[in-house]
Tab-separated table of C-alpha atoms in Angstrom:
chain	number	residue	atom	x	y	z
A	1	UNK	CA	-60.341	-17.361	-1.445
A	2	UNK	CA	-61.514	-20.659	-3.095
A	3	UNK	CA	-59.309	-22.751	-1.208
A	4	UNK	CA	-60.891	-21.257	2.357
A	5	UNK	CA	-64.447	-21.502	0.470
A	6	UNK	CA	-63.721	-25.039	-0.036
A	7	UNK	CA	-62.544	-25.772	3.710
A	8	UNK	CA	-65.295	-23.554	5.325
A	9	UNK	CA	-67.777	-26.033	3.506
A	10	UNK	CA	-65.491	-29.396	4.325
A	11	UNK	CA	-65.580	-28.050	8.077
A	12	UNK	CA	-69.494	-27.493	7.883
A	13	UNK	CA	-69.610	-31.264	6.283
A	14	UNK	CA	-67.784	-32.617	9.348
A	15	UNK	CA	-69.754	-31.180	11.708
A	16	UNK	CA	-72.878	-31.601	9.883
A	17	UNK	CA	-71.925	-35.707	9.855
A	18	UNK	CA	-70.884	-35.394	13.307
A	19	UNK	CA	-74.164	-34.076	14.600
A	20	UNK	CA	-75.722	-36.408	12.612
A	21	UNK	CA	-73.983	-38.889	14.452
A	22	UNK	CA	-74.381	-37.355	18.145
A	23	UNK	CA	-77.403	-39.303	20.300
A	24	UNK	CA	-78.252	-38.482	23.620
A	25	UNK	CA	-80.203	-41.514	24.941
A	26	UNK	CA	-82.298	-42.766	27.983
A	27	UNK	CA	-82.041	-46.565	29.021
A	28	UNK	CA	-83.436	-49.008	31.772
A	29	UNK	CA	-82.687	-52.596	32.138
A	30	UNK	CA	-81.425	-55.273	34.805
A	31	UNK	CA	-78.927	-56.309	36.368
A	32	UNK	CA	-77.520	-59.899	37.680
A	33	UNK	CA	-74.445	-59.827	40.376
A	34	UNK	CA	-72.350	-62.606	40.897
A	35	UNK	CA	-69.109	-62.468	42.760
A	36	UNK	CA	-65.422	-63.961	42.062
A	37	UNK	CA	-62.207	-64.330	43.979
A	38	UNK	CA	-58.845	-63.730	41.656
A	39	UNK	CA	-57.502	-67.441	43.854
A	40	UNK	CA	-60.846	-69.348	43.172
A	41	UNK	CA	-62.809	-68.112	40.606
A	42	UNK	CA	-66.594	-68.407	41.498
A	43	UNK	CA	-68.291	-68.169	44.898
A	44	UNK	CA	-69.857	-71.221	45.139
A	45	UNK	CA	-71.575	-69.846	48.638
A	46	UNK	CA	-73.044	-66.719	46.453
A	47	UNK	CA	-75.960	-66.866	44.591
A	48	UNK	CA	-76.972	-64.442	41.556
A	49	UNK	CA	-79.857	-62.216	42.494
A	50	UNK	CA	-81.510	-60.065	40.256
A	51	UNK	CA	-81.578	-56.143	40.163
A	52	UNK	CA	-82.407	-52.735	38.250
A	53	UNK	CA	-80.117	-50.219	36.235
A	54	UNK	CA	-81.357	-47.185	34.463
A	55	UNK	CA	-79.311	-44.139	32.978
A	56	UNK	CA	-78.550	-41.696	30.272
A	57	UNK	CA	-75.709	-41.758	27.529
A	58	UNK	CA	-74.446	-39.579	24.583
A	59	UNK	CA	-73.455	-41.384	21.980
A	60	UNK	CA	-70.736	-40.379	19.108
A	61	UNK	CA	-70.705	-42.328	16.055
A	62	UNK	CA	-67.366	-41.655	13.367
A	63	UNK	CA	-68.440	-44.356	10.726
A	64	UNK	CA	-68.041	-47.661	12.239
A	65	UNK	CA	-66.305	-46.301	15.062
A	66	UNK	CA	-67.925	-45.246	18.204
A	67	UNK	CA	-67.490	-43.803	21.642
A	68	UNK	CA	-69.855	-43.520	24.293
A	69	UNK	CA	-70.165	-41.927	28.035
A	70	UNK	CA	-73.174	-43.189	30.089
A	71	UNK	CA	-74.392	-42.129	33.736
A	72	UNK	CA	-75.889	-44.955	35.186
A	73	UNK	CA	-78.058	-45.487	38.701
A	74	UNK	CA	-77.148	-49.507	39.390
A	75	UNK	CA	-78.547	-51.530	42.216
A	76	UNK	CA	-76.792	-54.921	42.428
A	77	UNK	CA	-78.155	-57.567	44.737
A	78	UNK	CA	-76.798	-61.467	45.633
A	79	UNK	CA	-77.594	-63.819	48.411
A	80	UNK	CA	-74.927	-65.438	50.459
A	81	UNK	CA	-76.577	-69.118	50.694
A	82	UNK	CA	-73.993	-70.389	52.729
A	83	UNK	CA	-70.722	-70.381	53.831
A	84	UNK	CA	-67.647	-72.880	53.076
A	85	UNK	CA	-65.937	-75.189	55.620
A	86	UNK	CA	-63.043	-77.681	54.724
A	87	UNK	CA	-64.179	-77.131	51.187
A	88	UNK	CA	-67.969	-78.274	51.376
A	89	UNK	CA	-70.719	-75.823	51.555
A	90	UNK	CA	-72.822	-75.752	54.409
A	91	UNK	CA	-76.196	-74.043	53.629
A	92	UNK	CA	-78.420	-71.712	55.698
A	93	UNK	CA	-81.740	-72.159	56.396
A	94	UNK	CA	-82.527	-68.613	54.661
A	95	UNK	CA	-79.911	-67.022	52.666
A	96	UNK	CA	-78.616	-63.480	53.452
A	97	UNK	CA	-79.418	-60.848	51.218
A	98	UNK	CA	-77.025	-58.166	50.201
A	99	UNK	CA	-77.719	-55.104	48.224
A	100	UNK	CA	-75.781	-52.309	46.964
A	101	UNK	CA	-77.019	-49.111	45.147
A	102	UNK	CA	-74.317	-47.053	42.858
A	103	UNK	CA	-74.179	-44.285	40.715
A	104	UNK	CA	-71.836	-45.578	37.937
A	105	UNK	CA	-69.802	-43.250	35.182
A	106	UNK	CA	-68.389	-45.574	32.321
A	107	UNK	CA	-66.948	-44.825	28.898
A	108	UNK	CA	-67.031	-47.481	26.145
A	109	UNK	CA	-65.669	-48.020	22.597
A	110	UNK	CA	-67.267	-49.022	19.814
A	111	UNK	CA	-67.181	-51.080	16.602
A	112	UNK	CA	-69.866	-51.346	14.343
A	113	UNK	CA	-70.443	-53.801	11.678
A	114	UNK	CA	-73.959	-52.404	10.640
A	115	UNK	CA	-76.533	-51.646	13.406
A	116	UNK	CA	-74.379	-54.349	15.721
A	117	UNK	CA	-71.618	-52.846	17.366
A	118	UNK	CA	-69.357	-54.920	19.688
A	119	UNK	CA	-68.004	-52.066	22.472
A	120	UNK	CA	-65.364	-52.194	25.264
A	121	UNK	CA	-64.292	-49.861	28.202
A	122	UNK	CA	-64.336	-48.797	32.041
A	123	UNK	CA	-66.812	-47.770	34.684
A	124	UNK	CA	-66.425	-46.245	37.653
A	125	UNK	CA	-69.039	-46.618	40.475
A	126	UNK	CA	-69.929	-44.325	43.621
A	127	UNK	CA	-71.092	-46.664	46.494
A	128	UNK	CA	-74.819	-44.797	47.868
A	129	UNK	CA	-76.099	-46.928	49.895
A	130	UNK	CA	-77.212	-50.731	50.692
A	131	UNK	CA	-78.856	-53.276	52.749
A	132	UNK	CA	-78.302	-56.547	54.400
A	133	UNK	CA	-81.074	-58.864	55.146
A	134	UNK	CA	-81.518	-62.351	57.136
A	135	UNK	CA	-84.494	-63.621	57.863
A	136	UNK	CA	-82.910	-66.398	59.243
A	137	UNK	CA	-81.530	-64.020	62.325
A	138	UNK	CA	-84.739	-61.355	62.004
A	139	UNK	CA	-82.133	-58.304	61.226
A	140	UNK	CA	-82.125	-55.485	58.083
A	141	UNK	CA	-79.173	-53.379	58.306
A	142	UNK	CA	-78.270	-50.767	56.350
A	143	UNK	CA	-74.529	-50.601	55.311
A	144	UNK	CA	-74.347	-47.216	56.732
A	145	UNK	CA	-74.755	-48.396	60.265
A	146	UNK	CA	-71.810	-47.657	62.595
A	147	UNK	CA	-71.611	-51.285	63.180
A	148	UNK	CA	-70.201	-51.036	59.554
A	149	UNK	CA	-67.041	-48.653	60.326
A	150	UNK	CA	-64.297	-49.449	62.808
A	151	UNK	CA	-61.234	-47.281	63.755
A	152	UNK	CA	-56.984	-48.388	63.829
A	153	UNK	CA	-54.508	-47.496	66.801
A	154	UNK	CA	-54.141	-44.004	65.271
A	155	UNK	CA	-58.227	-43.131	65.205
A	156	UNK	CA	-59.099	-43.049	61.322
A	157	UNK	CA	-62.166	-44.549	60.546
A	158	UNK	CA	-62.871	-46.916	58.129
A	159	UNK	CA	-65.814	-47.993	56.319
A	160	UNK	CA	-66.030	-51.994	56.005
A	161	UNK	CA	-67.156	-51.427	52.063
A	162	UNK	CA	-64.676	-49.963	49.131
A	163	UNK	CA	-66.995	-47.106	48.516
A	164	UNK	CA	-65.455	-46.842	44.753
A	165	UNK	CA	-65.837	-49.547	42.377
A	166	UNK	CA	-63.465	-49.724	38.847
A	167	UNK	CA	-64.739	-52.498	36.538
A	168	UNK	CA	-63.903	-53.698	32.815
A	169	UNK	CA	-66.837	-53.721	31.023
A	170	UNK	CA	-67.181	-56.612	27.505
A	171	UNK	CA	-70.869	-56.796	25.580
A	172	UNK	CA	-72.818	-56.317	22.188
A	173	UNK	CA	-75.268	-53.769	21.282
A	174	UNK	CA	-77.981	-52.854	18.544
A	175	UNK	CA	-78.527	-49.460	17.637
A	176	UNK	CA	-81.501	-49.509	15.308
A	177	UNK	CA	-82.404	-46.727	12.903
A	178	UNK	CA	-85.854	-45.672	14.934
A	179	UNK	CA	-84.001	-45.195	17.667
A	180	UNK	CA	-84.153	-47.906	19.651
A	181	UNK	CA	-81.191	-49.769	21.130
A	182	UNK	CA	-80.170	-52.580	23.042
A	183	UNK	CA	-77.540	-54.048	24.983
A	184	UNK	CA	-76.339	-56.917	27.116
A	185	UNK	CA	-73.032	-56.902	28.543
A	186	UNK	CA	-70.701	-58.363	31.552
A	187	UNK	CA	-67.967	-56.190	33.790
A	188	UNK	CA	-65.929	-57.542	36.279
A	189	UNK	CA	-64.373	-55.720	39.061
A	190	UNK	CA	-60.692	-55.169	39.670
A	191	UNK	CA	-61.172	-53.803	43.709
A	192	UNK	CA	-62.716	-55.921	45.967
A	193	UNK	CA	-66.146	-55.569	47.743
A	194	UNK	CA	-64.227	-55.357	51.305
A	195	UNK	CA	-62.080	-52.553	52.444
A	196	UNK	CA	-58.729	-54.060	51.843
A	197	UNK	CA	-56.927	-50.732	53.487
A	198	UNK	CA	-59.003	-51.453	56.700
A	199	UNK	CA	-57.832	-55.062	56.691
A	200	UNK	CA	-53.825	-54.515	56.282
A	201	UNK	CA	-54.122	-51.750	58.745
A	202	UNK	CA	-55.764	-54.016	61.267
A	203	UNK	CA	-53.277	-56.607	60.121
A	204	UNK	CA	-50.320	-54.002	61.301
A	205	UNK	CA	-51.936	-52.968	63.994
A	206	UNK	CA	-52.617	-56.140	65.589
A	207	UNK	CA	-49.218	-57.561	64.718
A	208	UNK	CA	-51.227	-60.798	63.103
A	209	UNK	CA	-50.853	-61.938	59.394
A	210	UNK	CA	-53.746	-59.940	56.975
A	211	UNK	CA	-55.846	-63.740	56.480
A	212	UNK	CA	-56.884	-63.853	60.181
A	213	UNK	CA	-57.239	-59.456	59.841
A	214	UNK	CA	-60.025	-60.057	56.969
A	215	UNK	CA	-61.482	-63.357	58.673
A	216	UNK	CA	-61.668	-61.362	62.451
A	217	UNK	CA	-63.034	-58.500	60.076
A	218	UNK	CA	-65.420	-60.162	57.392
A	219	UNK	CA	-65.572	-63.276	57.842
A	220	UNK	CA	-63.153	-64.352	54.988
A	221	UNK	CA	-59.585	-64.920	54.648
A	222	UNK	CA	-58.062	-61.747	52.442
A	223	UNK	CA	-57.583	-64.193	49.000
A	224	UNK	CA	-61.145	-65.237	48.855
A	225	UNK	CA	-62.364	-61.260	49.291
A	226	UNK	CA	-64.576	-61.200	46.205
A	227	UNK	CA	-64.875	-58.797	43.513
A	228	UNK	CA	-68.493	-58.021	41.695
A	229	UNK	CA	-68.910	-59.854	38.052
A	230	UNK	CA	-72.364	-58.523	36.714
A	231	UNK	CA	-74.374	-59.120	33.683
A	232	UNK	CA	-76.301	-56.221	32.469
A	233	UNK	CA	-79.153	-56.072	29.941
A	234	UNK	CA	-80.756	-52.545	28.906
A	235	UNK	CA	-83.318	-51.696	26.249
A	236	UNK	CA	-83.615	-47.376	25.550
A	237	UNK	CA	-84.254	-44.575	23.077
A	238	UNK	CA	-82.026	-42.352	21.390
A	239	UNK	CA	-83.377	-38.556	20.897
């Protein structure tokens, strides 16, 4: 009897601690989107725009250990200023806006060393919706168009946008005593912003190699497809 005594109270300690250690929080912050190409590294004809994130996360905290799911709403925006040509950039007269608004599920891990905690993981993001704007050529498009989905030999349709986006996400955080926390961080994509199904398809289809598929397609030859690299900064409140 004294030995279940004793674990019934070690078991009430553990998830006394625990709940102790259990924050659900609300956060806002921004956002700035770059993009990469695995062959050349940065874009030089991108341009970092600035956009908005907020979300909610639950935060677990096992001494200086930590893991934490967060629900995010993230709208990413760049500007294509220009486009390259034998390896100079030739400029536009207005640059081409591109936005893209995701719902984004990520998991991180944690390390704290006091109220700093340097935390690692995943996200996954739902493409919603987006824009394209030039006010060079008068047009704003929304990504949904039909102009933005073409169909093979066999008749499946296919959207010219990878509607799911899987990133690594690095960064630093303070979670502060009153509640308040902060965070700035970077993720990089592993799947590119361009359908790359659509383009070997096209590529088989066609009977041409998958570099003139992606440049009939979008414009750019299949290694300089670009993935997203974003910096993200949020300020919230844990409850």
């Amino acid at each position: 009897m004294k030995k279940l005594i004793i674990t019934l109270m070690s078991l009430g300690m553990i998830i006394n601690v625990s709940a102790q250690s259990a924050k659900f929080g609300l956060h806002g912050g921004l956002v700035g989107t770059g993009l990469y190409s695995p062959a050349d590294g940065g874009a030089d004809e991108f341009e970092t725009s600035s956009g908005i994130m907020m979300g909610a996360r639950y935060n677990l905290k096992f001494g200086p250990i930590g893991l934490c799911p967060e629900l995010n709403y993230i709208n990413q925006k760049y500007s294509q200023i220009g486009y390259m040509y034998n390896g100079e950039l030739i400029e536009y007269a207005d640059p081409t806006e591109f936005t893209f608004n995701y719902l984004s599920a990520a998991l991180l891990a944690k390390l704290y060393l006091g109220p700093v905690n340097i935390h690692a993981g995943a996200q996954t993001s739902f493409l919603l919706s987006g824009s394209i704007v030039d006010d060079e050529l008068d047009t704003n498009v929304d990504i949904t168009d039909d102009e933005f989905y073409v169909e093979n030999a066999a008749g499946e349709e296919y959207w010219f946008f990878e509607d799911m986006d899987v990133a690594a996400i690095f960064g630093v955080g303070v979670d502060l005593k009153m509640g308040l926390y902060v965070s700035a961080r970077a993720t990089v994509s592993i799947t590119p912003v361009f359908n790359m199904q659509m383009v070997k398809d096209a590529a088989d289809d066609l009977d041409i190699s998958e570099d003139d598929a992606s440049e009939m397609l979008t414009g750019s030859k299949v290694d300089e497809l670009n993935r997203f690299i974003t910096t993200q900064f949020t300020i919230g409140y844990a409850f």
